[in-house]
GROMACS .gro file of N, CA and C in nm:
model
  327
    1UNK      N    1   0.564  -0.482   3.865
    1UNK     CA    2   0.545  -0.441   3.727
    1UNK      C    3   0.651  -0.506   3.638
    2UNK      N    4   0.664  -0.550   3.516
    2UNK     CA    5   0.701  -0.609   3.420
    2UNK      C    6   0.827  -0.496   3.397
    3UNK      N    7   0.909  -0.594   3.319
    3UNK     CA    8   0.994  -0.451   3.281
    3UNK      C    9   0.950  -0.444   3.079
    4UNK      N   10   1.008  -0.337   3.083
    4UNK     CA   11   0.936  -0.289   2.904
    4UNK      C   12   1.042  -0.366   2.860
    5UNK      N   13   0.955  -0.418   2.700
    5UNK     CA   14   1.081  -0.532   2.628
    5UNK      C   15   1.076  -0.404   2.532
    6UNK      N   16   1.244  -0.383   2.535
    6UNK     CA   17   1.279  -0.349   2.432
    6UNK      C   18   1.283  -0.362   2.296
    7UNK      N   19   1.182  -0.497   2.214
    7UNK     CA   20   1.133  -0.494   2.101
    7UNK      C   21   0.983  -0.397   2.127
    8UNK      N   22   0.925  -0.406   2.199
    8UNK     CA   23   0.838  -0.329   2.195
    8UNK      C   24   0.851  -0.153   2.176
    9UNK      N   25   0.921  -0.177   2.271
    9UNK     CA   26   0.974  -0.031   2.274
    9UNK      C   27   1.085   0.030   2.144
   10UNK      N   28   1.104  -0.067   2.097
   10UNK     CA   29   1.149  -0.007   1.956
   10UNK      C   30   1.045   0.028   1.802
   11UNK      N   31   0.952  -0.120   1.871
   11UNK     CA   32   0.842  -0.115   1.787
   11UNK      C   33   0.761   0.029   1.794
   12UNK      N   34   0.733   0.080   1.904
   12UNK     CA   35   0.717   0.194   1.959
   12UNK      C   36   0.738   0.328   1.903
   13UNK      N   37   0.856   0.315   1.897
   13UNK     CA   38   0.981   0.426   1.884
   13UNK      C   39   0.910   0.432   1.690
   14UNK      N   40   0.928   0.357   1.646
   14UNK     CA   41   0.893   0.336   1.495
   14UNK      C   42   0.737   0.407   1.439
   15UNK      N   43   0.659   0.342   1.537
   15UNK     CA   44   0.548   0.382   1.512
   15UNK      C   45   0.469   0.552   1.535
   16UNK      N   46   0.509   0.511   1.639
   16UNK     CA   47   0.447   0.671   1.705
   16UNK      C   48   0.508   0.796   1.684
   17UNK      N   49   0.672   0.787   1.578
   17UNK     CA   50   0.670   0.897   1.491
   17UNK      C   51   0.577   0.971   1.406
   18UNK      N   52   0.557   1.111   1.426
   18UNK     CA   53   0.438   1.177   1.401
   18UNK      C   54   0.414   1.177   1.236
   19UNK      N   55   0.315   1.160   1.222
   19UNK     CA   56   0.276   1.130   1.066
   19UNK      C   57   0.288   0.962   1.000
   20UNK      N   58   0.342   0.878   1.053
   20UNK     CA   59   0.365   0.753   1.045
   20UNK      C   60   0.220   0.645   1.057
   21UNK      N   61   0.144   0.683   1.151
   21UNK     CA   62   0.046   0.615   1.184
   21UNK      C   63  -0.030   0.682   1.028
   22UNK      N   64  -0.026   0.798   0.947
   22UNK     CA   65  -0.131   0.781   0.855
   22UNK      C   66  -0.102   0.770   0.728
   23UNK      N   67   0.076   0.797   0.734
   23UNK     CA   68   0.114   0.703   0.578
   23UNK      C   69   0.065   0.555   0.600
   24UNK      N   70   0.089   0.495   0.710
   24UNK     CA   71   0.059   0.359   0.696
   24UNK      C   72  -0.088   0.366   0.703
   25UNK      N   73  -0.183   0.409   0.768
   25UNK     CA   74  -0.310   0.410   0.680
   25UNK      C   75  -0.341   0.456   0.538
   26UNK      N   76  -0.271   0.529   0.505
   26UNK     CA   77  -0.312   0.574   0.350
   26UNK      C   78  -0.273   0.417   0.260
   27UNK      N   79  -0.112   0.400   0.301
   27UNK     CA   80  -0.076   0.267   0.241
   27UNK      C   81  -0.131   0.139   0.297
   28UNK      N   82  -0.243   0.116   0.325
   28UNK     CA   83  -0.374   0.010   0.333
   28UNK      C   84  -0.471  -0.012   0.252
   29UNK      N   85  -0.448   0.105   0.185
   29UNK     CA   86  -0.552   0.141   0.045
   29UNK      C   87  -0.492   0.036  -0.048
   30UNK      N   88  -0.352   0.046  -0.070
   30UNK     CA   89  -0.305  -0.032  -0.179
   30UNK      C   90  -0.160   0.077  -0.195
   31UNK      N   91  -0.079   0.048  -0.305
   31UNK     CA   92  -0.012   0.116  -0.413
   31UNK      C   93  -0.034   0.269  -0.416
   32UNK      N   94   0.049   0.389  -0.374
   32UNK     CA   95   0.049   0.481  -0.404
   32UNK      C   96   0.172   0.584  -0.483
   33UNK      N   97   0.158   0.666  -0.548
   33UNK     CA   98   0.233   0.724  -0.614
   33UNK      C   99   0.247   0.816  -0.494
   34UNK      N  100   0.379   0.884  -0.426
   34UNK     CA  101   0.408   0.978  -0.382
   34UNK      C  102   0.372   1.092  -0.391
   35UNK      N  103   0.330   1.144  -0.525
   35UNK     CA  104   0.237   1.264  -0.537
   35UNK      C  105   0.087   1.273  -0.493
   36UNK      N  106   0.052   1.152  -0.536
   36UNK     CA  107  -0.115   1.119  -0.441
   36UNK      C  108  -0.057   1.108  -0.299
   37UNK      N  109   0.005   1.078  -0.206
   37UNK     CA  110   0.006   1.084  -0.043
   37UNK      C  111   0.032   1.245  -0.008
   38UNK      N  112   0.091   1.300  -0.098
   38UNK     CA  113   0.138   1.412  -0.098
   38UNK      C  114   0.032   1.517  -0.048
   39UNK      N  115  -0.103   1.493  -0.161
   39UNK     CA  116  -0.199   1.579  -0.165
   39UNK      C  117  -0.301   1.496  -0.055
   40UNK      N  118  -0.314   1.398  -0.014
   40UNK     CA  119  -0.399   1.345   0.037
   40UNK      C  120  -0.368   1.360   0.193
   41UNK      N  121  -0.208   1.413   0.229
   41UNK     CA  122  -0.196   1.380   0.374
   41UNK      C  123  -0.172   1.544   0.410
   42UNK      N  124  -0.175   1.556   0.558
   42UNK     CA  125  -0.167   1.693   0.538
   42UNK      C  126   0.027   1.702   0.561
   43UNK      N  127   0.060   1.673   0.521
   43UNK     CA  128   0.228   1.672   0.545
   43UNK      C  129   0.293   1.737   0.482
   44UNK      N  130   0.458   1.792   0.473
   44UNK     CA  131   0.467   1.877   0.367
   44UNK      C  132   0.540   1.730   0.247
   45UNK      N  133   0.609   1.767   0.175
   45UNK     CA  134   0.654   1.684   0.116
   45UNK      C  135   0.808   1.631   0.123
   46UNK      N  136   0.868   1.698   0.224
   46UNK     CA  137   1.020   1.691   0.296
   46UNK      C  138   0.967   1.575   0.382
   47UNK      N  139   0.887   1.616   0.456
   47UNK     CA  140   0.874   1.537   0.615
   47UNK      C  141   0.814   1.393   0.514
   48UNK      N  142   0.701   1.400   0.481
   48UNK     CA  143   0.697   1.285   0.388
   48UNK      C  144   0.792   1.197   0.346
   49UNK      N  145   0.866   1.283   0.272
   49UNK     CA  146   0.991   1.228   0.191
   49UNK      C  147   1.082   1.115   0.305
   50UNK      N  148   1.089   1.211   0.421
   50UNK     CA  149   1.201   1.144   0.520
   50UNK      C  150   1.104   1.011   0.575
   51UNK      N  151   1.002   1.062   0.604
   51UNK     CA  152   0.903   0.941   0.677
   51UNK      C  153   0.925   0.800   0.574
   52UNK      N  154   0.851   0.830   0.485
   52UNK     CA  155   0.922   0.678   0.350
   52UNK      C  156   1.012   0.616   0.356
   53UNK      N  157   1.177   0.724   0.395
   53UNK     CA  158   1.244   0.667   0.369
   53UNK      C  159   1.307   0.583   0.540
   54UNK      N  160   1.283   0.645   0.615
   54UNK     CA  161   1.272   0.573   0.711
   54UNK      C  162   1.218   0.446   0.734
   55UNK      N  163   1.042   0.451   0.700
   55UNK     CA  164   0.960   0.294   0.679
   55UNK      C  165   1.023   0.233   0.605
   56UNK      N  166   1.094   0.258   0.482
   56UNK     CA  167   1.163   0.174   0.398
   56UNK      C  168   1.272   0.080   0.445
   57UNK      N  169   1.352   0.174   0.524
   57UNK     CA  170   1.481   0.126   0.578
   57UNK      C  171   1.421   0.026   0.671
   58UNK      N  172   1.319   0.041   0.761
   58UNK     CA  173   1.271  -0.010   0.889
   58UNK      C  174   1.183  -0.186   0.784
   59UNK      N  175   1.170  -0.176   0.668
   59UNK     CA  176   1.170  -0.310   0.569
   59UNK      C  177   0.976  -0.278   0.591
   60UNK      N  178   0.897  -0.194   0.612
   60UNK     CA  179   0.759  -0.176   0.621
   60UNK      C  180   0.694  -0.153   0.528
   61UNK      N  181   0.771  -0.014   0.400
   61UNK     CA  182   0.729   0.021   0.321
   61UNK      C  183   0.830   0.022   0.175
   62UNK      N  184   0.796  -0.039   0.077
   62UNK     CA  185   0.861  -0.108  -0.054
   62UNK      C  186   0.860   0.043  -0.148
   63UNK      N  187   0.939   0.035  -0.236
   63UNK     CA  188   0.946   0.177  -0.271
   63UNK      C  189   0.977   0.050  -0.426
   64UNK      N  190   0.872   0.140  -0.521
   64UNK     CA  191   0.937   0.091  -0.677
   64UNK      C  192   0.938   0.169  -0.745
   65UNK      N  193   1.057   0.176  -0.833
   65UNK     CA  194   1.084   0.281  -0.907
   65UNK      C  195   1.022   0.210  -1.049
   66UNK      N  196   0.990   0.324  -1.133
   66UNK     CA  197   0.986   0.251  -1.303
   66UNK      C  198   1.026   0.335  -1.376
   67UNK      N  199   1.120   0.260  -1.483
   67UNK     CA  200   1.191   0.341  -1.575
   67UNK      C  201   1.130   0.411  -1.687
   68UNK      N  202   1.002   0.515  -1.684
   68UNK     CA  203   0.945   0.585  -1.766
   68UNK      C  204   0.994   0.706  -1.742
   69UNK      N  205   0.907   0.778  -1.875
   69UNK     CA  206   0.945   0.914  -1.856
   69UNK      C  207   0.783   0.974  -1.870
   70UNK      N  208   0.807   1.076  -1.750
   70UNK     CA  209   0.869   1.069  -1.628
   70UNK      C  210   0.878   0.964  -1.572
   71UNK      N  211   1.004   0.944  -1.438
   71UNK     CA  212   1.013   0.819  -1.420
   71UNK      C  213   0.856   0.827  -1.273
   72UNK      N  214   0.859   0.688  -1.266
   72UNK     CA  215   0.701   0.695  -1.174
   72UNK      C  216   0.747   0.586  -1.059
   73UNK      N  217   0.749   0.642  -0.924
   73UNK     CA  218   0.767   0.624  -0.798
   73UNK      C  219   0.664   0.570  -0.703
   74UNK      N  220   0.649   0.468  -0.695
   74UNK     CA  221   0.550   0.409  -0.604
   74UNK      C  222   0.594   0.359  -0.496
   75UNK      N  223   0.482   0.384  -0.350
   75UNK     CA  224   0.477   0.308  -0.242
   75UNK      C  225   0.405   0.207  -0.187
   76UNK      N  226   0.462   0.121  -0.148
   76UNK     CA  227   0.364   0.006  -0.066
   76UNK      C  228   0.393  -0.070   0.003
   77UNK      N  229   0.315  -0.162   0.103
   77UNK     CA  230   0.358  -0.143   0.235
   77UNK      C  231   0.413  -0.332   0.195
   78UNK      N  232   0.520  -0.347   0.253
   78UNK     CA  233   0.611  -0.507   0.305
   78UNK      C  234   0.473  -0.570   0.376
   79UNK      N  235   0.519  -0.716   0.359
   79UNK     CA  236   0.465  -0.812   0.426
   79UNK      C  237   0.485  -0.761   0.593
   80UNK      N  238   0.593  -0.751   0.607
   80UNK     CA  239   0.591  -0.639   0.737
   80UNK      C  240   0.500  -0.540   0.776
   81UNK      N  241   0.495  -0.471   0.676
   81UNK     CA  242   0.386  -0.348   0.692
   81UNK      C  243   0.273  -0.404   0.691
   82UNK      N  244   0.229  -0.501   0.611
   82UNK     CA  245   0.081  -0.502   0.599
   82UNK      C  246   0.056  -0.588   0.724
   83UNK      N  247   0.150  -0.647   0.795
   83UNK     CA  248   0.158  -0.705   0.930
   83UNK      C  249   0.063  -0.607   1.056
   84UNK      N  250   0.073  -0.468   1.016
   84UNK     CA  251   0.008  -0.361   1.106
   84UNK      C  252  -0.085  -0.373   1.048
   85UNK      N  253  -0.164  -0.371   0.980
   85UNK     CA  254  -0.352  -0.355   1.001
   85UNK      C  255  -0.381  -0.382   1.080
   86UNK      N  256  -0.426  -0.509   1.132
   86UNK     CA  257  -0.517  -0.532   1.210
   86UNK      C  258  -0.463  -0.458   1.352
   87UNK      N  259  -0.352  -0.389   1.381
   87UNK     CA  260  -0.318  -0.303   1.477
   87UNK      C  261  -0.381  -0.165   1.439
   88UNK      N  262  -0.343  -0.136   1.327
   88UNK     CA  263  -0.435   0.035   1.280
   88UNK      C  264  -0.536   0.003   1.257
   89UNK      N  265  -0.609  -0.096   1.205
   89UNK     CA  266  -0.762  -0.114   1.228
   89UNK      C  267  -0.772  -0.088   1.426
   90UNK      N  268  -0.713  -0.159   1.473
   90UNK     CA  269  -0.760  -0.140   1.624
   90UNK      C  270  -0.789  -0.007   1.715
   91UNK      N  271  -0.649   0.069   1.620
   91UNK     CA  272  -0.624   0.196   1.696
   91UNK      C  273  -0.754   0.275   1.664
   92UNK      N  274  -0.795   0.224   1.536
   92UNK     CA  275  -0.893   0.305   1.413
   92UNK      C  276  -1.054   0.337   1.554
   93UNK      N  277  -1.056   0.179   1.563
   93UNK     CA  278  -1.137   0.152   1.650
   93UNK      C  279  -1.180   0.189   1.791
   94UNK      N  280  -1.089   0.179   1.818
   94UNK     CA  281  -1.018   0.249   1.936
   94UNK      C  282  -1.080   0.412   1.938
   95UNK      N  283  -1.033   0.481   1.839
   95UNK     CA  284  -1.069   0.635   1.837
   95UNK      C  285  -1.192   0.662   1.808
   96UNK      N  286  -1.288   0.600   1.781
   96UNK     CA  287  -1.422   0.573   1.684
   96UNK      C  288  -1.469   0.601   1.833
   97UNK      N  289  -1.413   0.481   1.908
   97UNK     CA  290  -1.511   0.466   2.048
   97UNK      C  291  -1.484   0.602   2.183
   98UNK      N  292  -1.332   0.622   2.167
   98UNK     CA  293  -1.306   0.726   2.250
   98UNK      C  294  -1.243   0.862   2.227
   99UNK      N  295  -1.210   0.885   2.117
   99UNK     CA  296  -1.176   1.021   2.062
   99UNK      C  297  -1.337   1.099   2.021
  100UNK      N  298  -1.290   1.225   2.070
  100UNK     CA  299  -1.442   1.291   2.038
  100UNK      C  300  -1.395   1.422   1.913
  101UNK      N  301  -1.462   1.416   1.854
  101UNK     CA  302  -1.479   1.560   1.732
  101UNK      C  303  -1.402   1.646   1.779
  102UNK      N  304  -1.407   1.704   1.886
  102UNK     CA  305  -1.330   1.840   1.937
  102UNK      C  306  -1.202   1.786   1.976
  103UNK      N  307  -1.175   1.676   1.999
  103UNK     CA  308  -1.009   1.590   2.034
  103UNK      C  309  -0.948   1.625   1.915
  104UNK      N  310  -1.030   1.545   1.819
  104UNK     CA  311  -0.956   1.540   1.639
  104UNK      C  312  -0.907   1.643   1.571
  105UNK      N  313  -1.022   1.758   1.602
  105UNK     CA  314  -1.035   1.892   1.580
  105UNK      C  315  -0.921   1.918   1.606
  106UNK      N  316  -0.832   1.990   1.750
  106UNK     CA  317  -0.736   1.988   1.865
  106UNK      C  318  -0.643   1.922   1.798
  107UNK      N  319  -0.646   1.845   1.754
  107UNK     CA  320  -0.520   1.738   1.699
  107UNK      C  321  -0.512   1.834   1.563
  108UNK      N  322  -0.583   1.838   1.463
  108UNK     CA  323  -0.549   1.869   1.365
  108UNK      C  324  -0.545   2.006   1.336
  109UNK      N  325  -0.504   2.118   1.454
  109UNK     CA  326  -0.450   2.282   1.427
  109UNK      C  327  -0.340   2.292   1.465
   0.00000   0.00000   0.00000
């Protein structure tokens, strides 16, 4: 057996933090304001908060601020980030073919 490369396994470590796999699907859509992921994900808005700022640090997800009032906070995903689609398209795929209704269900109580 191979031994695990530790880029992977960091890549890993990054991803499969819980809630991560669907900010970065939400941010595939395009440009979001933090208050739209807010209501759209089931997350609270702490764990959110930390998740962003994590992808941010990790160079995945671009954070722009604009100087209005109120000021207005947007997310979107790095050339990095948008580097994962065609991986979350796969996974997408992936679950289409082998996750069943009552799995998803199970997942989401």
């Amino acid at each position: 057996m191979t031994d695990l490369c530790p880029r992977f396994e960091g890549a890993m470590e990054i991803i499969s933090k819980r809630w991560v796999g669907l900010i970065l699907f939400e941010l595939l859509d395009g440009t979001k304001r933090f208050s739209e992921m807010e209501k759209d994900l089931p997350i609270s808005g702490r764990l959110l908060s930390d998740r962003l700022k994590m992808l941010e640090k990790e160079g995945i997800v671009v954070r722009n601020i604009y100087s209005e009032f109120p000021v207005r906070i947007e997310y979107s995903l790095s050339d990095k980030g948008k580097a994962l689609e065609p991986v979350i398209q796969e996974i997408q795929n992936w679950a289409n073919d082998w996750v069943s209704s009552e799995q998803a269900e199970k997942t989401n109580t």
